[in-house]
mmCIF file of C-alpha atoms and ligand atoms in Angstrom:
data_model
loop_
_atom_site.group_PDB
_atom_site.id
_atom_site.type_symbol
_atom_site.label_atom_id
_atom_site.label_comp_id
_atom_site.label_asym_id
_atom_site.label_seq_id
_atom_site.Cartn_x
_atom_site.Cartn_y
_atom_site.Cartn_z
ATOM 1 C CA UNK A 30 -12.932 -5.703 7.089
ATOM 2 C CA UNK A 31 -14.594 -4.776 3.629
ATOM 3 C CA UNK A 32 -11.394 -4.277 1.037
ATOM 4 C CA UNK A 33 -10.586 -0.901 -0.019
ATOM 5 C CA UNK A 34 -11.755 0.899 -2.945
ATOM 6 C CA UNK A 35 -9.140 0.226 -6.133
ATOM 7 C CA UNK A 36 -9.959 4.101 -7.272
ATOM 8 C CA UNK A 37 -9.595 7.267 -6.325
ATOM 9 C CA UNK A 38 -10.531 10.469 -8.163
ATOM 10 C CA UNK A 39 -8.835 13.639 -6.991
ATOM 11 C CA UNK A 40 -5.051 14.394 -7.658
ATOM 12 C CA UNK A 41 -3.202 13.399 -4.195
ATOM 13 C CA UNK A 42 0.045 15.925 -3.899
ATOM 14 C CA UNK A 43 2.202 14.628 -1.656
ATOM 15 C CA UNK A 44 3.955 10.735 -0.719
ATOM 16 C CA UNK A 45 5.524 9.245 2.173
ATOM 17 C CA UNK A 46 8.122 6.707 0.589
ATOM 18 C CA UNK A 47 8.094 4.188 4.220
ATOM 19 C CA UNK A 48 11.861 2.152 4.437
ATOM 20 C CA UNK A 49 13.191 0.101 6.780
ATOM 21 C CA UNK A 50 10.683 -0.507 9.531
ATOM 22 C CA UNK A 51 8.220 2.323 8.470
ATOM 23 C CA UNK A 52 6.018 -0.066 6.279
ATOM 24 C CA UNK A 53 3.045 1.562 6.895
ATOM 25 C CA UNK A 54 1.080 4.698 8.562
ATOM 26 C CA UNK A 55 -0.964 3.962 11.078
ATOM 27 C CA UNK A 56 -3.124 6.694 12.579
ATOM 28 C CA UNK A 57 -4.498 7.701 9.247
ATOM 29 C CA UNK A 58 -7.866 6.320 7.371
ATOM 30 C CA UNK A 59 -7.383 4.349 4.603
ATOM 31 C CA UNK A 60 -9.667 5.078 2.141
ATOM 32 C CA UNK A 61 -8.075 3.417 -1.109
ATOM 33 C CA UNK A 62 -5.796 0.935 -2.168
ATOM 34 C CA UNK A 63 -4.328 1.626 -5.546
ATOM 35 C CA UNK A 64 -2.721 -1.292 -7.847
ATOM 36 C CA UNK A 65 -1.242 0.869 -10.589
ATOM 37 C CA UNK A 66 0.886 -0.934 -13.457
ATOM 38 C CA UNK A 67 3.388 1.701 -15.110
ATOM 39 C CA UNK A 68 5.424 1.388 -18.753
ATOM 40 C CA UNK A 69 8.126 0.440 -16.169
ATOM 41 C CA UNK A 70 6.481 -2.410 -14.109
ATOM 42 C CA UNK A 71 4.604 -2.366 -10.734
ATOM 43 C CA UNK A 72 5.490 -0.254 -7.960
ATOM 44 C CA UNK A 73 7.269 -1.815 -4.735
ATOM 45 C CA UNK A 74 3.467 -2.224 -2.860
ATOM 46 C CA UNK A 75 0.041 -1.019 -3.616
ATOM 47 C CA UNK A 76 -0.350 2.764 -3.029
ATOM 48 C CA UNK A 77 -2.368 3.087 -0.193
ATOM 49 C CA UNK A 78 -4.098 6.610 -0.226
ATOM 50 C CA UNK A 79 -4.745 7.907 3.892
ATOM 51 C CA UNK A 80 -7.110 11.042 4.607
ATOM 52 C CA UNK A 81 -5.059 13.089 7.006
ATOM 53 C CA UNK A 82 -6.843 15.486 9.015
ATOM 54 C CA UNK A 83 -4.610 18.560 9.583
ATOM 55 C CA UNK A 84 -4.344 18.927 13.552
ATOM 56 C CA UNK A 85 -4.768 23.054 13.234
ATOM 57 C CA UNK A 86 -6.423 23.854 10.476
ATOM 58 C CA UNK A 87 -8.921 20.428 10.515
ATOM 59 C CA UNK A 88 -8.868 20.407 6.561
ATOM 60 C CA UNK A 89 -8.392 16.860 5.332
ATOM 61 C CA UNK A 90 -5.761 15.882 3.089
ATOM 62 C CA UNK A 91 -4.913 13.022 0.679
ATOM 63 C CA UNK A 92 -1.634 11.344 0.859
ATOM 64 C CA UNK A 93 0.147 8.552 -0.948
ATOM 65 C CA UNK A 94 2.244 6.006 1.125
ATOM 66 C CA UNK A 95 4.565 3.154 -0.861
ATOM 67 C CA UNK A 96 6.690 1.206 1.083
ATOM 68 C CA UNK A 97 9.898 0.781 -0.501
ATOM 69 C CA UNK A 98 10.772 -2.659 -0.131
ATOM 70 C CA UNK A 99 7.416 -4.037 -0.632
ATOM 71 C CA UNK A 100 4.847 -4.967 2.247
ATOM 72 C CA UNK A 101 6.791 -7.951 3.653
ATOM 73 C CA UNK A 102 10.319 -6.380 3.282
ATOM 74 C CA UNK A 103 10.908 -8.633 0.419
ATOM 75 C CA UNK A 104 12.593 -6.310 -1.885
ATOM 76 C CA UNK A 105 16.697 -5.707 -1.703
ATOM 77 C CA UNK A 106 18.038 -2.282 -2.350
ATOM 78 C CA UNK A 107 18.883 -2.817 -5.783
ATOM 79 C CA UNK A 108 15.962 -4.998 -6.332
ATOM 80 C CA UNK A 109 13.104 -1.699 -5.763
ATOM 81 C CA UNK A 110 11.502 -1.231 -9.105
ATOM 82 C CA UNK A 111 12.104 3.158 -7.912
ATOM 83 C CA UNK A 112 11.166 3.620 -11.734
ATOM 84 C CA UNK A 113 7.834 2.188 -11.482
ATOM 85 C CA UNK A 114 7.415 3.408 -7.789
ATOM 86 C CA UNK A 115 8.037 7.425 -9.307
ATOM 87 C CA UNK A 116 6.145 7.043 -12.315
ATOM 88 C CA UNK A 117 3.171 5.273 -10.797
ATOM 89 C CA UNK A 118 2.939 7.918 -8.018
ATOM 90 C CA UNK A 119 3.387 10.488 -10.545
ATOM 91 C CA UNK A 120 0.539 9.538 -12.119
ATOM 92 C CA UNK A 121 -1.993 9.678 -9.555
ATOM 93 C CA UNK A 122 -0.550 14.066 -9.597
ATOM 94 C CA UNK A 123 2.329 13.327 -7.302
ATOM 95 C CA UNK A 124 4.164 16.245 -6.694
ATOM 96 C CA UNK A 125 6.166 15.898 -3.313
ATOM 97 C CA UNK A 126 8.049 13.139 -1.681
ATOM 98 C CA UNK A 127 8.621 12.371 1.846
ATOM 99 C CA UNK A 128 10.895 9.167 1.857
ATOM 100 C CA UNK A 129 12.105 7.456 4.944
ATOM 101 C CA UNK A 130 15.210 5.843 5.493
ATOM 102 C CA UNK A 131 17.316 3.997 8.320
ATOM 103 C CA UNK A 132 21.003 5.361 7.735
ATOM 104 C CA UNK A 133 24.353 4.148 9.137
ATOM 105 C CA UNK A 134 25.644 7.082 11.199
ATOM 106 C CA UNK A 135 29.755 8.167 9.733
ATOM 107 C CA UNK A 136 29.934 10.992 12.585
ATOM 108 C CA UNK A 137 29.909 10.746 15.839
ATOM 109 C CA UNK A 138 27.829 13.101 17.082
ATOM 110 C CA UNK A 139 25.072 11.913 14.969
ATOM 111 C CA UNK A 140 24.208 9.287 17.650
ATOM 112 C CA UNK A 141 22.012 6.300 16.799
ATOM 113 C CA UNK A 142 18.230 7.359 16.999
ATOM 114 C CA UNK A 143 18.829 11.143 15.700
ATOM 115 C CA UNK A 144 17.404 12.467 12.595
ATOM 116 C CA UNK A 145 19.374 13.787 9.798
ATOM 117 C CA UNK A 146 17.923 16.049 6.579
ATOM 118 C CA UNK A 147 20.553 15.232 4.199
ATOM 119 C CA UNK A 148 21.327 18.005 1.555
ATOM 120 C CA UNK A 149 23.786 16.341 -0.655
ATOM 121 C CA UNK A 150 24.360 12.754 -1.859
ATOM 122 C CA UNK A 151 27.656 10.878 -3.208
ATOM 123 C CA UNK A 152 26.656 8.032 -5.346
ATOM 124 C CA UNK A 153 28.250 4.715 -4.631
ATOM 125 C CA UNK A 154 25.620 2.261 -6.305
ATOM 126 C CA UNK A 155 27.245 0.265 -9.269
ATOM 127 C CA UNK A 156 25.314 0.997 -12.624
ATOM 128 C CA UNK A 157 22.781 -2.152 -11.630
ATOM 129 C CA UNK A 158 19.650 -0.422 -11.208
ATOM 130 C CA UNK A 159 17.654 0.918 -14.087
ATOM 131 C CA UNK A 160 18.410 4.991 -13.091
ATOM 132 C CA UNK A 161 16.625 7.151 -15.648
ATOM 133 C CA UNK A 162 13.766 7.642 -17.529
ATOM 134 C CA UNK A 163 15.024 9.078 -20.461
ATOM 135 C CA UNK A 164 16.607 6.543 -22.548
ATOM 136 C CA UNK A 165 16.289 4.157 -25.583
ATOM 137 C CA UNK A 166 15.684 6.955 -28.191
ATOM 138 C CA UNK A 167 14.816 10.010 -26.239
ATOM 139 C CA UNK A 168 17.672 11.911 -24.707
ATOM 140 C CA UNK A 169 17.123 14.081 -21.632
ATOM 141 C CA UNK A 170 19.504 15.910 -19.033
ATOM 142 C CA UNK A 171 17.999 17.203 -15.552
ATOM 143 C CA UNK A 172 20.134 19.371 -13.321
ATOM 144 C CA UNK A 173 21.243 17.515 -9.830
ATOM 145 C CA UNK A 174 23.718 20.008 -8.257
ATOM 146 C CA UNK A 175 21.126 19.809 -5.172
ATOM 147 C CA UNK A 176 19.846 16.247 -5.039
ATOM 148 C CA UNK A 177 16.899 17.301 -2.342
ATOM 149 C CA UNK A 178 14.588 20.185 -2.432
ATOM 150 C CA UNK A 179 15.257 23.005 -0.455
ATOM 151 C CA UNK A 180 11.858 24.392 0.189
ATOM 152 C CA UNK A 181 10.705 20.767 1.259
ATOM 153 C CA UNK A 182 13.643 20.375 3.420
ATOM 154 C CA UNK A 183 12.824 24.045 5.166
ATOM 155 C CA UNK A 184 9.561 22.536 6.469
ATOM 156 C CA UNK A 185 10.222 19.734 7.637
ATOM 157 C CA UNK A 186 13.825 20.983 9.598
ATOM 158 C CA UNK A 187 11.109 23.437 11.404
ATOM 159 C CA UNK A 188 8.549 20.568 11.723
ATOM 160 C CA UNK A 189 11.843 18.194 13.468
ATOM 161 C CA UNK A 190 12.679 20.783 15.436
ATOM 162 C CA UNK A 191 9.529 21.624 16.800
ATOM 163 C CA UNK A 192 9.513 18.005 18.330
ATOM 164 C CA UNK A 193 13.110 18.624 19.882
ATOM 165 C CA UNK A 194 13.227 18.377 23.445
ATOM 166 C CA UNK A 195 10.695 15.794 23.220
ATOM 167 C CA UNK A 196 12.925 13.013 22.332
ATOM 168 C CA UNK A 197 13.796 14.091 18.730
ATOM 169 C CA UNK A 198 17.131 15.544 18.043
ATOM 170 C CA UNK A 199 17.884 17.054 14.700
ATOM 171 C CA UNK A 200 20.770 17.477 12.116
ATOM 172 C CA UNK A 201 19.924 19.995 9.414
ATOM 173 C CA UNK A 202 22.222 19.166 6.624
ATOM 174 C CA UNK A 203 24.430 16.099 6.018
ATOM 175 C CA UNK A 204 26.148 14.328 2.719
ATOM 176 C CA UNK A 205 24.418 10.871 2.561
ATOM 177 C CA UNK A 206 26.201 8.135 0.577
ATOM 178 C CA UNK A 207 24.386 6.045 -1.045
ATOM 179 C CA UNK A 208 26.155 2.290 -1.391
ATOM 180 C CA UNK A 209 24.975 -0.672 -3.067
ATOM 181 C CA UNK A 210 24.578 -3.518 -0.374
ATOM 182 C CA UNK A 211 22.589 -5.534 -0.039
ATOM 183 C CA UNK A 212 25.919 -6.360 2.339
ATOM 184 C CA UNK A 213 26.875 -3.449 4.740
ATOM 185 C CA UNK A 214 31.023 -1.565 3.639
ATOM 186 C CA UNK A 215 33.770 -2.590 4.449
ATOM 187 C CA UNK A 216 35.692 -0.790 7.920
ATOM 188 C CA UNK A 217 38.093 0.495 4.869
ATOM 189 C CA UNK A 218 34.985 1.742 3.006
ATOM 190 C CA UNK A 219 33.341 2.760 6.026
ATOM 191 C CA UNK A 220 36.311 5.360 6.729
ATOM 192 C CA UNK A 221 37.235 6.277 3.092
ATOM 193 C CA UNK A 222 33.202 7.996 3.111
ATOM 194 C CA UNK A 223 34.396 9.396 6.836
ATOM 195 C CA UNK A 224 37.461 11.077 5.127
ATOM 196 C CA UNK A 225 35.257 12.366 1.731
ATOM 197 C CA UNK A 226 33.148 14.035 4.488
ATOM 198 C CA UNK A 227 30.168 11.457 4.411
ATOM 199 C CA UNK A 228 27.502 11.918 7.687
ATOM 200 C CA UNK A 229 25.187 9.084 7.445
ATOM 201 C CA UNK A 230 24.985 5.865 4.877
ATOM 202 C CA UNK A 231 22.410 4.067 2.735
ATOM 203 C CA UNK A 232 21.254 2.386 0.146
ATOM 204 C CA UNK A 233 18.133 3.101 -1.044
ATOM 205 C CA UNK A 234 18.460 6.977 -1.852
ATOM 206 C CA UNK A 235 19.413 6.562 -5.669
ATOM 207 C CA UNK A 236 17.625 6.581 -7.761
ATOM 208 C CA UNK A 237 14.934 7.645 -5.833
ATOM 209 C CA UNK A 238 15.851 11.037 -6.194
ATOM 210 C CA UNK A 239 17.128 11.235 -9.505
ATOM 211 C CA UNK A 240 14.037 9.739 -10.712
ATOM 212 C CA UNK A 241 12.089 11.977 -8.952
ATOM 213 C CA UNK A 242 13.903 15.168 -10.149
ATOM 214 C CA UNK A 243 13.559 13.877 -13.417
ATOM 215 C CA UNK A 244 9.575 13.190 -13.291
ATOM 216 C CA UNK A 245 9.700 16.680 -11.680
ATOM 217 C CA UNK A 246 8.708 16.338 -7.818
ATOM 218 C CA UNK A 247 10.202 17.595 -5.199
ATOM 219 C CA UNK A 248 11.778 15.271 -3.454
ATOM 220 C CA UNK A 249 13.343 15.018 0.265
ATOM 221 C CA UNK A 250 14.569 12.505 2.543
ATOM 222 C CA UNK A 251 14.472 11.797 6.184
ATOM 223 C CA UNK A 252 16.855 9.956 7.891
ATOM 224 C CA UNK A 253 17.098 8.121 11.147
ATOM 225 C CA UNK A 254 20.294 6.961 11.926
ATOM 226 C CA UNK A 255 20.184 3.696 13.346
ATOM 227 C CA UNK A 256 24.233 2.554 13.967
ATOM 228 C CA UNK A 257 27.678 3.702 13.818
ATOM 229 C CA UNK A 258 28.175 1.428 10.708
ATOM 230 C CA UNK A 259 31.225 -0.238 11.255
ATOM 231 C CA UNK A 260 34.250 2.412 11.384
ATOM 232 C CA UNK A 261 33.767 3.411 15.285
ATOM 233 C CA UNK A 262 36.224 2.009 17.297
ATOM 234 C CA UNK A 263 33.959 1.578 20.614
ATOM 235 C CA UNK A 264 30.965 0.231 19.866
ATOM 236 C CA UNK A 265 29.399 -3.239 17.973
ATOM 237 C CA UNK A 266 29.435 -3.269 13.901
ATOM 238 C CA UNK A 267 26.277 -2.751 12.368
ATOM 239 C CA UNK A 268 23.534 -5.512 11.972
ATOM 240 C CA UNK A 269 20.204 -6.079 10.889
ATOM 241 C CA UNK A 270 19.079 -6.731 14.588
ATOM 242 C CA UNK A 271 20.325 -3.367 15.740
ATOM 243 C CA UNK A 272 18.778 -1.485 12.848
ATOM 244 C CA UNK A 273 15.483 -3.109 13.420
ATOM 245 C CA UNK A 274 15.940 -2.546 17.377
ATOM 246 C CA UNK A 275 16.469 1.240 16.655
ATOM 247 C CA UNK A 276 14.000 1.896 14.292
ATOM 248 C CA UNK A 277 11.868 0.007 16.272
ATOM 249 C CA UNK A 278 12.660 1.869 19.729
ATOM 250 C CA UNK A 279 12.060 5.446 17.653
ATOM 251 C CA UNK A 280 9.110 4.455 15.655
ATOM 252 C CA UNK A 281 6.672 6.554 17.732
ATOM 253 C CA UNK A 282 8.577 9.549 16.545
ATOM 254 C CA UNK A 283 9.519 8.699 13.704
ATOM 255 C CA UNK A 284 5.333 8.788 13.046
ATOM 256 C CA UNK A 285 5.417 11.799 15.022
ATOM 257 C CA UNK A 286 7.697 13.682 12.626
ATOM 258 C CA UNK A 287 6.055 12.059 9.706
ATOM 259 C CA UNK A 288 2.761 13.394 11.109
ATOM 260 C CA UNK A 289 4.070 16.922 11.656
ATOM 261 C CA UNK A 290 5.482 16.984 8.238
ATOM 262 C CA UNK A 291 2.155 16.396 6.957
ATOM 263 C CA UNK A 292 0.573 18.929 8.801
ATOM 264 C CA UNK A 293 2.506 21.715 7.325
ATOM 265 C CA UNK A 294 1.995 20.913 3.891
ATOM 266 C CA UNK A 295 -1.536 20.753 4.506
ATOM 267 C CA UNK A 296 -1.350 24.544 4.854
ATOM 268 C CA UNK A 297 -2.370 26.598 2.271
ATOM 269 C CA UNK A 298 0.764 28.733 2.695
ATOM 270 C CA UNK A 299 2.770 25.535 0.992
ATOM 271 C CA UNK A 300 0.282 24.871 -1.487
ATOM 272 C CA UNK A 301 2.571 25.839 -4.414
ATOM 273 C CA UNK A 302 5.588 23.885 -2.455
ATOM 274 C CA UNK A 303 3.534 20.753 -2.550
ATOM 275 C CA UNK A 304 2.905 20.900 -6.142
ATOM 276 C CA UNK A 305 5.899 21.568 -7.359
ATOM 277 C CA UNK A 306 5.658 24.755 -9.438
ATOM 278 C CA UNK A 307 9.114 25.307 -8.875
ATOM 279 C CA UNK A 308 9.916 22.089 -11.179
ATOM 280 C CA UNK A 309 6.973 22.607 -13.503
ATOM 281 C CA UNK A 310 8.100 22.071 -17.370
ATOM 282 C CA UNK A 311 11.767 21.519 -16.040
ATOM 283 C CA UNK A 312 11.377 18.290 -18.048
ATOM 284 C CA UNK A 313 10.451 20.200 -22.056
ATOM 285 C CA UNK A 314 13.627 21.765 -22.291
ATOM 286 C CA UNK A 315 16.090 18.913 -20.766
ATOM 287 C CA UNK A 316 14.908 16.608 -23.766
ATOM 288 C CA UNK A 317 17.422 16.829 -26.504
ATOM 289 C CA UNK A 318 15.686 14.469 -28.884
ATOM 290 C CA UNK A 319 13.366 15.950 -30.867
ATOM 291 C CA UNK A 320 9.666 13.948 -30.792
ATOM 292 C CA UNK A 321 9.656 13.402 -34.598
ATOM 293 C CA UNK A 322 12.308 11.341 -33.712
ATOM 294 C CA UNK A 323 10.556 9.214 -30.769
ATOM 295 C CA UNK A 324 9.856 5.563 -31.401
ATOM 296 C CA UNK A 325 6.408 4.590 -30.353
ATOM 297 C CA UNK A 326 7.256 2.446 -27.705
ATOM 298 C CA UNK A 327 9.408 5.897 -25.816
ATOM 299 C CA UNK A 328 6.234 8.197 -26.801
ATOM 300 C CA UNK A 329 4.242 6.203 -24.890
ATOM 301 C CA UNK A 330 6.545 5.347 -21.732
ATOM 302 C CA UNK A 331 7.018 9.546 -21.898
ATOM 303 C CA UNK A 332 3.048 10.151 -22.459
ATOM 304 C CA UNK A 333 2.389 8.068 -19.356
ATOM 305 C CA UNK A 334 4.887 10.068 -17.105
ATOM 306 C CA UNK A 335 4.317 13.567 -18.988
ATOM 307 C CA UNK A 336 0.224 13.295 -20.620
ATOM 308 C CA UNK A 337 0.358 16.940 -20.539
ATOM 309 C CA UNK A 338 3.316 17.630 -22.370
ATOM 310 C CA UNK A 339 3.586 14.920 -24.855
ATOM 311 C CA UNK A 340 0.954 13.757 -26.520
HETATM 312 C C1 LIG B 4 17.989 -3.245 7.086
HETATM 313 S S1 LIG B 4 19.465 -2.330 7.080
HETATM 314 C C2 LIG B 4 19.795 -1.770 5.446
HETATM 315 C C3 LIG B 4 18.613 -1.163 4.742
HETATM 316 O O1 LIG B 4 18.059 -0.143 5.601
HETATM 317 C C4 LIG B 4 17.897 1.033 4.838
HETATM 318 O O2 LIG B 4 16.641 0.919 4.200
HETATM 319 P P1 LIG B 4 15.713 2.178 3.859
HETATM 320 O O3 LIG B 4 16.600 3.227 3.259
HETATM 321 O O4 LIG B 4 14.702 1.679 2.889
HETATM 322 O O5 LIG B 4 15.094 2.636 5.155
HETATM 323 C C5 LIG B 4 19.081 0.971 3.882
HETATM 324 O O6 LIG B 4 18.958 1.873 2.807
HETATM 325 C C6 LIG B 4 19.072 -0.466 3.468
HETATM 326 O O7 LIG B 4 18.177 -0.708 2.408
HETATM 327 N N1 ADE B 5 25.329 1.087 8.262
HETATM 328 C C1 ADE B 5 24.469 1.133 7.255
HETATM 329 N N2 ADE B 5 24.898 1.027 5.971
HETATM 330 C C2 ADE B 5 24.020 1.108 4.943
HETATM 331 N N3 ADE B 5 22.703 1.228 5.101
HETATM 332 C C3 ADE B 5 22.230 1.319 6.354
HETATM 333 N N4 ADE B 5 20.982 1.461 6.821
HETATM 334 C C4 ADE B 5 21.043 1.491 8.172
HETATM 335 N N5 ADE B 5 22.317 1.390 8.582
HETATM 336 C C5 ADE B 5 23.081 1.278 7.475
#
């Protein structure tokens, strides 16, 4: 098969962010494959741009996909380089994110194989993964009251629960935590999160999202639960094995929901959704540090993430 073309021209809107046994998209052309270096390294994988033809409307759209940890699952949770994965999709006009994840389930009626839209996150990573953008001389604060955004997440809850009945079941809202691993929590752990209210665990959410809020895109996550972690009382601890075996066993809707997602941004109706005018220029008046005050080496990490702001 002839290799892919390293370019593309037009500003692509939205990404799929693929975790855990969602590597890749298939069902969609591949018409680039995009090796982009950033101030902040290389992203996880290359960024593999897919024409997606919308099933109603026909019009074909351009989408990003990055898999998280790297093409060959190589990368540990705190070992994705999320600030070059952000930036570098930002880049190519980025706007939306779709990210996939395999979660640990902390409720029981979120039963292995459902999908969960999580609306709020507790943080339990440990301060070892680079989380912002805005440091070493230029000071900025973003607002993260509401870690995913809202008018993403009401599309795709109505895309998930138009597949319902059809082997997809649906949980609108949940509080995801967010743990370090790469080892899975402790039973204690596991029910200290149950009794803080947790619904379903990670550990690949943050910084995703704080990164993203703080490039300005929209940014929402889609979980599949995969196992009752380790605090249920009647069934087997998680493992690897019975994350992959889930994921695995779903896969075809996972895709499904991925696909349906897609379709409805395509529509024109979520055109200014998909590019993030709600966010637009968030970013000029977080910065506290005045740019006469920038080193050069911060003016051009911030040029390459902003060009139309700073310059
Ligand atoms: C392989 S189990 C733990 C692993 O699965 C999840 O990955 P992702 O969020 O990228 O789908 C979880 O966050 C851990 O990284
Ligand atoms: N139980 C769990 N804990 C953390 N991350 C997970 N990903 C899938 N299952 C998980």
């Amino acid at each position: 098969m002839a290799a892919l073309p390293d370019t593309y021209n037009d500003p692509v809107r939205i990404a799929v962010i693929g975790g855990t046994g969602l590597r890749e998209l298939p069902g969609f052309t591949q018409v680039a494959s995009l090796s982009i270096s950033t101030p902040w390294g290389k992203p996880s994988s290359p960024i593999t741009i897919l024409h997606h033809q919308c099933s109603t409307s026909k019009k074909v759209v351009a989408v990003a996909f990055l898999s998280r940890h790297g093409l060959h699952h190589q990368l540990a949770p705190h070992e994705v380089p999320s600030r070059a994965n952000i930036a570098a999709l930002r880049s190519i006009g980025v706007r939306t994110i779709i990210a996939f994840s395999a979660v640990g389930s902390l409720q029981e009626e979120i039963k292995p194989r459902d999908f969960v839209i999580p609306d709020q996150v507790i943080d339990r990573t440990k301060g070892v993964r680079p989380w912002t953008f805005f440091e070493g001389g230029a000071v900025a604060h973003v607002p993260f009251a509401d870690p995913f955004d809202e008018g993403v997440a009401k599309v795709v809850r109505a895309c998930g629960h138009s597949l319902e009945g059809d082997g997809v079941k649906l949980h609108d809202r949940g509080t995801l935590i967010c743990m370090e691993g790469p080892q899975f929590s402790t039973r204690a752990e596991s029910n200290l999160y149950r009794s803080w209210g947790g619904s379903i665990i990670n550990m690949s959410c943050l910084p995703e999202a704080k990164l993203a809020r703080e490039a300005e895109i929209a940014y929402q996550m889609i979980c599949m639960s995969t196992d009752y972690d380790c605090w249920h009382t009647s069934t087997a601890d998680v493992t690897v094995e019975m994350v992959m075996g889930n994921m695995k066993a779903n896969s075809l809707n996972a895709r499904r929901f991925v696909t349906a997602v897609l379709d409805a941004m395509a529509s024109d109706a979520h055109s200014d959704l998909v590019q993030a005018k709600h966010l637009e220029g968030s970013i000029k008046f977080g910065v506290t540090t005045p740019q006469t005050y920038w080193s050069p080496e911060v003016r051009e990490r911030l040029q390459f993430l902003f060009p139309e702001y700073f310059n």
